[in-house]
Every structure is written in structure tokens, then in C-alpha cells.
């Protein structure tokens, strides 16, 4: 694949950082930067930085969230989504997971949810994400509400929920829109 200007800039930044950190000396930095502008493909660019590029960030491990006795647990903003999440809300504890700005590298995310004794779990997902709640067991006056209405995008992540709603509620929705806006 042909190298783009953005990819060249990214590799130039990696090489400059390697120099700043002492992993490249100045003559080698100049040699590689000269080669950078001559490189035609992405593979050519990768070869210039392969021995000095930072290691990829580790995959987030499974996440366990627990809220009990009126406690509140929130994950929102930019956060790495692990492939497996276990969420337990009990005795009026509340868990709120907002995926709208989260980084999710996985095609499928497994969420084991348990909400008992009035402990609600709320999931907010971007439009296009698929959410499957069929594997959640409902007991007592427990409830599962899936208010996602937009069609699933085949390239977007899928959340697969399992677990139990026993006198608690699991609610899935899209982000709220300001009043007066449609779309």
C-alpha cells in the first residue's frame, strides 16, 4: 500500500521521539528522515521505525465493577473498553457505562450483568452499535429495557449481555439529544 503524508508524519514523529529518548543518534536520525521521504510504501515506512517504535499499548484486561449500598460507579469519557466486563449492582448501588467516547477495539464485548435489590445498570451506546440482551434472566420485578433504535452498523462493536435482573433494571440507550434537534 502506498504511504500517505499522514503516515510519513507519524513515522517522522516516532523517529524524533527515539532521538530525544536516546535510542537514535543524530546521524542515524538524519539518515532515516532522508529515507522517510523516499519511502514509497507503508512497509518501507514501518522498516524505518521498527526497532525504535514504542510497543503497542496492552489490551485492557477484563473489568469488574461492583456497586452496593447506594454506591455509584461510572465509566464515561475516553476509556479503553475490555473484551469482558462484569458489572454487579446491588442494594441500591448504581452502575453507569457510557461507551459514546470510549475506545473499543473489539468486534464483540461480553458484559455479565447482575442487578439485584433495586440496583440499576445503565449502558449508553453510540448509534450503530448492536446490543443483544436476550441472555439476561429476569426475576421478581426485574426489567431489561433496550431503547436503542438505530440500525446496527456491521463495522461497529456488538455488546452481548448476559446475567440476571432480579428486582433491578438494566437499561440500554443512545446518548440524549438536546431538545429541538432531530436526527
PDB file of N, CA and C in Angstrom, residues 61-66 75 79-89 95-100 102 104 106-115 120-126 129-137 144 146 148 157-165 169-173:
ATOM      1  N   UNK A  61      -7.394  -5.494  30.385  1.00  0.00           N
ATOM      2  CA  UNK A  61      -7.835  -6.770  30.956  1.00  0.00           C
ATOM      3  C   UNK A  61      -9.343  -6.711  31.185  1.00  0.00           C
ATOM      4  N   UNK A  62      -9.882  -7.817  31.588  1.00  0.00           N
ATOM      5  CA  UNK A  62     -11.298  -7.831  31.942  1.00  0.00           C
ATOM      6  C   UNK A  62     -11.532  -6.826  33.061  1.00  0.00           C
ATOM      7  N   UNK A  63     -12.705  -6.248  33.067  1.00  0.00           N
ATOM      8  CA  UNK A  63     -13.032  -5.217  34.049  1.00  0.00           C
ATOM      9  C   UNK A  63     -14.144  -5.729  34.951  1.00  0.00           C
ATOM     10  N   UNK A  64     -13.985  -5.526  36.249  1.00  0.00           N
ATOM     11  CA  UNK A  64     -15.042  -5.878  37.187  1.00  0.00           C
ATOM     12  C   UNK A  64     -15.479  -4.620  37.916  1.00  0.00           C
ATOM     13  N   UNK A  65     -16.782  -4.367  37.887  1.00  0.00           N
ATOM     14  CA  UNK A  65     -17.371  -3.196  38.548  1.00  0.00           C
ATOM     15  C   UNK A  65     -18.405  -3.686  39.550  1.00  0.00           C
ATOM     16  N   UNK A  66     -18.365  -3.117  40.746  1.00  0.00           N
ATOM     17  CA  UNK A  66     -19.314  -3.521  41.780  1.00  0.00           C
ATOM     18  C   UNK A  66     -19.799  -2.275  42.517  1.00  0.00           C
ATOM     19  N   UNK A  75     -18.312   4.860  34.329  1.00  0.00           N
ATOM     20  CA  UNK A  75     -17.244   4.864  33.336  1.00  0.00           C
ATOM     21  C   UNK A  75     -17.777   5.702  32.190  1.00  0.00           C
ATOM     22  N   UNK A  79     -12.235   6.004  27.607  1.00  0.00           N
ATOM     23  CA  UNK A  79     -11.721   4.894  28.407  1.00  0.00           C
ATOM     24  C   UNK A  79     -11.588   3.679  27.508  1.00  0.00           C
ATOM     25  N   UNK A  80     -10.591   2.814  27.769  1.00  0.00           N
ATOM     26  CA  UNK A  80     -10.405   1.618  26.938  1.00  0.00           C
ATOM     27  C   UNK A  80     -11.404   0.531  27.346  1.00  0.00           C
ATOM     28  N   UNK A  81     -12.129   0.026  26.382  1.00  0.00           N
ATOM     29  CA  UNK A  81     -13.136  -0.994  26.661  1.00  0.00           C
ATOM     30  C   UNK A  81     -12.487  -2.369  26.570  1.00  0.00           C
ATOM     31  N   UNK A  82     -12.540  -3.149  27.654  1.00  0.00           N
ATOM     32  CA  UNK A  82     -12.014  -4.510  27.583  1.00  0.00           C
ATOM     33  C   UNK A  82     -13.006  -5.417  26.861  1.00  0.00           C
ATOM     34  N   UNK A  83     -12.564  -6.604  26.519  1.00  0.00           N
ATOM     35  CA  UNK A  83     -13.448  -7.517  25.809  1.00  0.00           C
ATOM     36  C   UNK A  83     -14.482  -8.152  26.746  1.00  0.00           C
ATOM     37  N   UNK A  84     -14.217  -8.099  28.048  1.00  0.00           N
ATOM     38  CA  UNK A  84     -15.128  -8.722  29.007  1.00  0.00           C
ATOM     39  C   UNK A  84     -15.337  -7.781  30.194  1.00  0.00           C
ATOM     40  N   UNK A  85     -16.602  -7.508  30.513  1.00  0.00           N
ATOM     41  CA  UNK A  85     -16.946  -6.647  31.643  1.00  0.00           C
ATOM     42  C   UNK A  85     -17.925  -7.405  32.533  1.00  0.00           C
ATOM     43  N   UNK A  86     -17.648  -7.383  33.831  1.00  0.00           N
ATOM     44  CA  UNK A  86     -18.576  -7.947  34.808  1.00  0.00           C
ATOM     45  C   UNK A  86     -19.054  -6.791  35.673  1.00  0.00           C
ATOM     46  N   UNK A  87     -20.370  -6.573  35.703  1.00  0.00           N
ATOM     47  CA  UNK A  87     -20.956  -5.453  36.443  1.00  0.00           C
ATOM     48  C   UNK A  87     -21.998  -5.986  37.420  1.00  0.00           C
ATOM     49  N   UNK A  88     -21.816  -5.667  38.707  1.00  0.00           N
ATOM     50  CA  UNK A  88     -22.746  -6.112  39.738  1.00  0.00           C
ATOM     51  C   UNK A  88     -23.245  -4.884  40.495  1.00  0.00           C
ATOM     52  N   UNK A  89     -24.560  -4.639  40.426  1.00  0.00           N
ATOM     53  CA  UNK A  89     -25.198  -3.543  41.166  1.00  0.00           C
ATOM     54  C   UNK A  89     -26.227  -4.167  42.091  1.00  0.00           C
ATOM     55  N   UNK A  95     -24.651   1.436  38.508  1.00  0.00           N
ATOM     56  CA  UNK A  95     -23.530   1.385  37.574  1.00  0.00           C
ATOM     57  C   UNK A  95     -23.971   2.041  36.279  1.00  0.00           C
ATOM     58  N   UNK A  96     -23.134   2.952  35.792  1.00  0.00           N
ATOM     59  CA  UNK A  96     -23.413   3.685  34.552  1.00  0.00           C
ATOM     60  C   UNK A  96     -22.199   3.543  33.641  1.00  0.00           C
ATOM     61  N   UNK A  97     -22.385   2.899  32.482  1.00  0.00           N
ATOM     62  CA  UNK A  97     -21.309   2.735  31.497  1.00  0.00           C
ATOM     63  C   UNK A  97     -21.674   3.506  30.240  1.00  0.00           C
ATOM     64  N   UNK A  98     -20.890   4.525  29.920  1.00  0.00           N
ATOM     65  CA  UNK A  98     -21.138   5.346  28.737  1.00  0.00           C
ATOM     66  C   UNK A  98     -20.042   5.041  27.720  1.00  0.00           C
ATOM     67  N   UNK A  99     -20.424   4.408  26.616  1.00  0.00           N
ATOM     68  CA  UNK A  99     -19.481   3.984  25.586  1.00  0.00           C
ATOM     69  C   UNK A  99     -19.326   5.015  24.465  1.00  0.00           C
ATOM     70  N   UNK A 100     -19.980   6.168  24.555  1.00  0.00           N
ATOM     71  CA  UNK A 100     -20.019   7.088  23.416  1.00  0.00           C
ATOM     72  C   UNK A 100     -18.663   7.657  23.031  1.00  0.00           C
ATOM     73  N   UNK A 102     -15.731   6.095  24.341  1.00  0.00           N
ATOM     74  CA  UNK A 102     -14.782   5.044  24.716  1.00  0.00           C
ATOM     75  C   UNK A 102     -14.075   4.484  23.484  1.00  0.00           C
ATOM     76  N   UNK A 104     -13.033   1.253  21.724  1.00  0.00           N
ATOM     77  CA  UNK A 104     -13.376  -0.169  21.731  1.00  0.00           C
ATOM     78  C   UNK A 104     -12.770  -0.850  20.504  1.00  0.00           C
ATOM     79  N   UNK A 106     -12.620  -4.013  20.003  1.00  0.00           N
ATOM     80  CA  UNK A 106     -13.173  -5.362  19.855  1.00  0.00           C
ATOM     81  C   UNK A 106     -14.438  -5.363  19.002  1.00  0.00           C
ATOM     82  N   UNK A 107     -14.624  -6.435  18.267  1.00  0.00           N
ATOM     83  CA  UNK A 107     -15.861  -6.606  17.495  1.00  0.00           C
ATOM     84  C   UNK A 107     -17.023  -6.955  18.423  1.00  0.00           C
ATOM     85  N   UNK A 108     -16.715  -7.774  19.459  1.00  0.00           N
ATOM     86  CA  UNK A 108     -17.745  -8.209  20.402  1.00  0.00           C
ATOM     87  C   UNK A 108     -17.230  -7.970  21.820  1.00  0.00           C
ATOM     88  N   UNK A 109     -18.085  -7.376  22.652  1.00  0.00           N
ATOM     89  CA  UNK A 109     -17.778  -7.174  24.072  1.00  0.00           C
ATOM     90  C   UNK A 109     -18.821  -7.946  24.869  1.00  0.00           C
ATOM     91  N   UNK A 110     -18.345  -8.800  25.775  1.00  0.00           N
ATOM     92  CA  UNK A 110     -19.226  -9.595  26.620  1.00  0.00           C
ATOM     93  C   UNK A 110     -19.422  -8.845  27.933  1.00  0.00           C
ATOM     94  N   UNK A 111     -20.684  -8.634  28.305  1.00  0.00           N
ATOM     95  CA  UNK A 111     -20.995  -7.978  29.574  1.00  0.00           C
ATOM     96  C   UNK A 111     -21.847  -8.925  30.398  1.00  0.00           C
ATOM     97  N   UNK A 112     -21.291  -9.350  31.539  1.00  0.00           N
ATOM     98  CA  UNK A 112     -22.048 -10.136  32.507  1.00  0.00           C
ATOM     99  C   UNK A 112     -22.609  -9.147  33.512  1.00  0.00           C
ATOM    100  N   UNK A 113     -23.926  -9.043  33.559  1.00  0.00           N
ATOM    101  CA  UNK A 113     -24.573  -8.049  34.418  1.00  0.00           C
ATOM    102  C   UNK A 113     -25.429  -8.740  35.461  1.00  0.00           C
ATOM    103  N   UNK A 114     -25.333  -8.228  36.674  1.00  0.00           N
ATOM    104  CA  UNK A 114     -26.213  -8.700  37.745  1.00  0.00           C
ATOM    105  C   UNK A 114     -26.720  -7.477  38.482  1.00  0.00           C
ATOM    106  N   UNK A 115     -28.029  -7.263  38.416  1.00  0.00           N
ATOM    107  CA  UNK A 115     -28.601  -6.156  39.179  1.00  0.00           C
ATOM    108  C   UNK A 115     -29.708  -6.730  40.049  1.00  0.00           C
ATOM    109  N   UNK A 120     -29.712  -0.573  39.647  1.00  0.00           N
ATOM    110  CA  UNK A 120     -29.787  -0.429  38.186  1.00  0.00           C
ATOM    111  C   UNK A 120     -28.409  -0.397  37.520  1.00  0.00           C
ATOM    112  N   UNK A 121     -28.376  -0.894  36.293  1.00  0.00           N
ATOM    113  CA  UNK A 121     -27.199  -0.801  35.421  1.00  0.00           C
ATOM    114  C   UNK A 121     -27.651  -0.094  34.160  1.00  0.00           C
ATOM    115  N   UNK A 122     -26.955   0.982  33.799  1.00  0.00           N
ATOM    116  CA  UNK A 122     -27.304   1.764  32.613  1.00  0.00           C
ATOM    117  C   UNK A 122     -26.143   1.720  31.629  1.00  0.00           C
ATOM    118  N   UNK A 123     -26.449   1.438  30.374  1.00  0.00           N
ATOM    119  CA  UNK A 123     -25.453   1.431  29.298  1.00  0.00           C
ATOM    120  C   UNK A 123     -25.871   2.461  28.256  1.00  0.00           C
ATOM    121  N   UNK A 124     -24.968   3.355  27.892  1.00  0.00           N
ATOM    122  CA  UNK A 124     -25.226   4.329  26.842  1.00  0.00           C
ATOM    123  C   UNK A 124     -24.284   3.991  25.699  1.00  0.00           C
ATOM    124  N   UNK A 125     -24.842   3.712  24.523  1.00  0.00           N
ATOM    125  CA  UNK A 125     -24.033   3.268  23.389  1.00  0.00           C
ATOM    126  C   UNK A 125     -24.199   4.205  22.194  1.00  0.00           C
ATOM    127  N   UNK A 126     -23.142   4.347  21.396  1.00  0.00           N
ATOM    128  CA  UNK A 126     -23.254   5.178  20.194  1.00  0.00           C
ATOM    129  C   UNK A 126     -24.253   4.579  19.205  1.00  0.00           C
ATOM    130  N   UNK A 129     -24.061   0.826  17.217  1.00  0.00           N
ATOM    131  CA  UNK A 129     -23.627  -0.347  17.971  1.00  0.00           C
ATOM    132  C   UNK A 129     -24.811  -1.297  18.140  1.00  0.00           C
ATOM    133  N   UNK A 130     -24.541  -2.589  18.033  1.00  0.00           N
ATOM    134  CA  UNK A 130     -25.578  -3.598  18.274  1.00  0.00           C
ATOM    135  C   UNK A 130     -25.516  -4.009  19.742  1.00  0.00           C
ATOM    136  N   UNK A 131     -26.690  -4.241  20.330  1.00  0.00           N
ATOM    137  CA  UNK A 131     -26.768  -4.665  21.726  1.00  0.00           C
ATOM    138  C   UNK A 131     -27.750  -5.830  21.801  1.00  0.00           C
ATOM    139  N   UNK A 132     -27.271  -6.959  22.330  1.00  0.00           N
ATOM    140  CA  UNK A 132     -28.116  -8.149  22.488  1.00  0.00           C
ATOM    141  C   UNK A 132     -28.344  -8.393  23.977  1.00  0.00           C
ATOM    142  N   UNK A 133     -29.609  -8.410  24.390  1.00  0.00           N
ATOM    143  CA  UNK A 133     -29.949  -8.573  25.804  1.00  0.00           C
ATOM    144  C   UNK A 133     -30.726  -9.864  26.070  1.00  0.00           C
ATOM    145  N   UNK A 134     -30.862 -10.729  25.065  1.00  0.00           N
ATOM    146  CA  UNK A 134     -31.699 -11.919  25.194  1.00  0.00           C
ATOM    147  C   UNK A 134     -31.211 -12.906  26.249  1.00  0.00           C
ATOM    148  N   UNK A 135     -29.938 -12.874  26.614  1.00  0.00           N
ATOM    149  CA  UNK A 135     -29.400 -13.848  27.560  1.00  0.00           C
ATOM    150  C   UNK A 135     -29.491 -13.376  29.012  1.00  0.00           C
ATOM    151  N   UNK A 136     -30.219 -12.292  29.267  1.00  0.00           N
ATOM    152  CA  UNK A 136     -30.397 -11.815  30.640  1.00  0.00           C
ATOM    153  C   UNK A 136     -31.656 -12.464  31.213  1.00  0.00           C
ATOM    154  N   UNK A 137     -31.517 -13.091  32.387  1.00  0.00           N
ATOM    155  CA  UNK A 137     -32.643 -13.726  33.076  1.00  0.00           C
ATOM    156  C   UNK A 137     -33.340 -12.663  33.921  1.00  0.00           C
ATOM    157  N   UNK A 144     -35.456  -5.437  31.844  1.00  0.00           N
ATOM    158  CA  UNK A 144     -34.429  -5.101  30.857  1.00  0.00           C
ATOM    159  C   UNK A 144     -35.098  -4.215  29.820  1.00  0.00           C
ATOM    160  N   UNK A 146     -34.276  -2.031  26.390  1.00  0.00           N
ATOM    161  CA  UNK A 146     -33.318  -1.719  25.335  1.00  0.00           C
ATOM    162  C   UNK A 146     -33.960  -0.681  24.423  1.00  0.00           C
ATOM    163  N   UNK A 148     -32.363   1.190  22.231  1.00  0.00           N
ATOM    164  CA  UNK A 148     -31.577   1.512  21.037  1.00  0.00           C
ATOM    165  C   UNK A 148     -32.473   1.302  19.825  1.00  0.00           C
ATOM    166  N   UNK A 157     -18.948  -2.185  17.040  1.00  0.00           N
ATOM    167  CA  UNK A 157     -18.949  -3.242  18.058  1.00  0.00           C
ATOM    168  C   UNK A 157     -20.352  -3.738  18.393  1.00  0.00           C
ATOM    169  N   UNK A 158     -20.380  -4.943  18.937  1.00  0.00           N
ATOM    170  CA  UNK A 158     -21.605  -5.553  19.428  1.00  0.00           C
ATOM    171  C   UNK A 158     -21.434  -5.851  20.907  1.00  0.00           C
ATOM    172  N   UNK A 159     -22.399  -5.445  21.728  1.00  0.00           N
ATOM    173  CA  UNK A 159     -22.400  -5.779  23.146  1.00  0.00           C
ATOM    174  C   UNK A 159     -23.331  -6.965  23.345  1.00  0.00           C
ATOM    175  N   UNK A 160     -22.836  -8.009  23.993  1.00  0.00           N
ATOM    176  CA  UNK A 160     -23.647  -9.184  24.304  1.00  0.00           C
ATOM    177  C   UNK A 160     -23.804  -9.260  25.817  1.00  0.00           C
ATOM    178  N   UNK A 161     -25.033  -8.998  26.285  1.00  0.00           N
ATOM    179  CA  UNK A 161     -25.310  -9.018  27.712  1.00  0.00           C
ATOM    180  C   UNK A 161     -25.859 -10.363  28.140  1.00  0.00           C
ATOM    181  N   UNK A 162     -25.389 -10.806  29.288  1.00  0.00           N
ATOM    182  CA  UNK A 162     -25.945 -11.981  29.940  1.00  0.00           C
ATOM    183  C   UNK A 162     -26.009 -11.657  31.423  1.00  0.00           C
ATOM    184  N   UNK A 163     -26.680 -12.505  32.188  1.00  0.00           N
ATOM    185  CA  UNK A 163     -26.732 -12.282  33.620  1.00  0.00           C
ATOM    186  C   UNK A 163     -28.147 -12.312  34.138  1.00  0.00           C
ATOM    187  N   UNK A 164     -28.407 -11.462  35.159  1.00  0.00           N
ATOM    188  CA  UNK A 164     -29.694 -11.500  35.839  1.00  0.00           C
ATOM    189  C   UNK A 164     -30.155 -10.101  36.229  1.00  0.00           C
ATOM    190  N   UNK A 165     -31.457  -9.891  36.096  1.00  0.00           N
ATOM    191  CA  UNK A 165     -32.102  -8.678  36.610  1.00  0.00           C
ATOM    192  C   UNK A 165     -33.149  -9.167  37.606  1.00  0.00           C
ATOM    193  N   UNK A 169     -32.847  -3.189  37.362  1.00  0.00           N
ATOM    194  CA  UNK A 169     -33.148  -2.837  35.973  1.00  0.00           C
ATOM    195  C   UNK A 169     -31.861  -2.641  35.194  1.00  0.00           C
ATOM    196  N   UNK A 170     -31.832  -3.194  33.986  1.00  0.00           N
ATOM    197  CA  UNK A 170     -30.766  -2.940  33.030  1.00  0.00           C
ATOM    198  C   UNK A 170     -31.379  -2.100  31.925  1.00  0.00           C
ATOM    199  N   UNK A 171     -30.782  -0.931  31.669  1.00  0.00           N
ATOM    200  CA  UNK A 171     -31.309  -0.052  30.629  1.00  0.00           C
ATOM    201  C   UNK A 171     -30.208   0.261  29.637  1.00  0.00           C
ATOM    202  N   UNK A 172     -30.524   0.122  28.345  1.00  0.00           N
ATOM    203  CA  UNK A 172     -29.595   0.423  27.259  1.00  0.00           C
ATOM    204  C   UNK A 172     -30.223   1.516  26.413  1.00  0.00           C
ATOM    205  N   UNK A 173     -29.444   2.569  26.118  1.00  0.00           N
ATOM    206  CA  UNK A 173     -29.985   3.661  25.307  1.00  0.00           C
ATOM    207  C   UNK A 173     -28.869   4.333  24.517  1.00  0.00           C
TER     208      UNK A 173
END
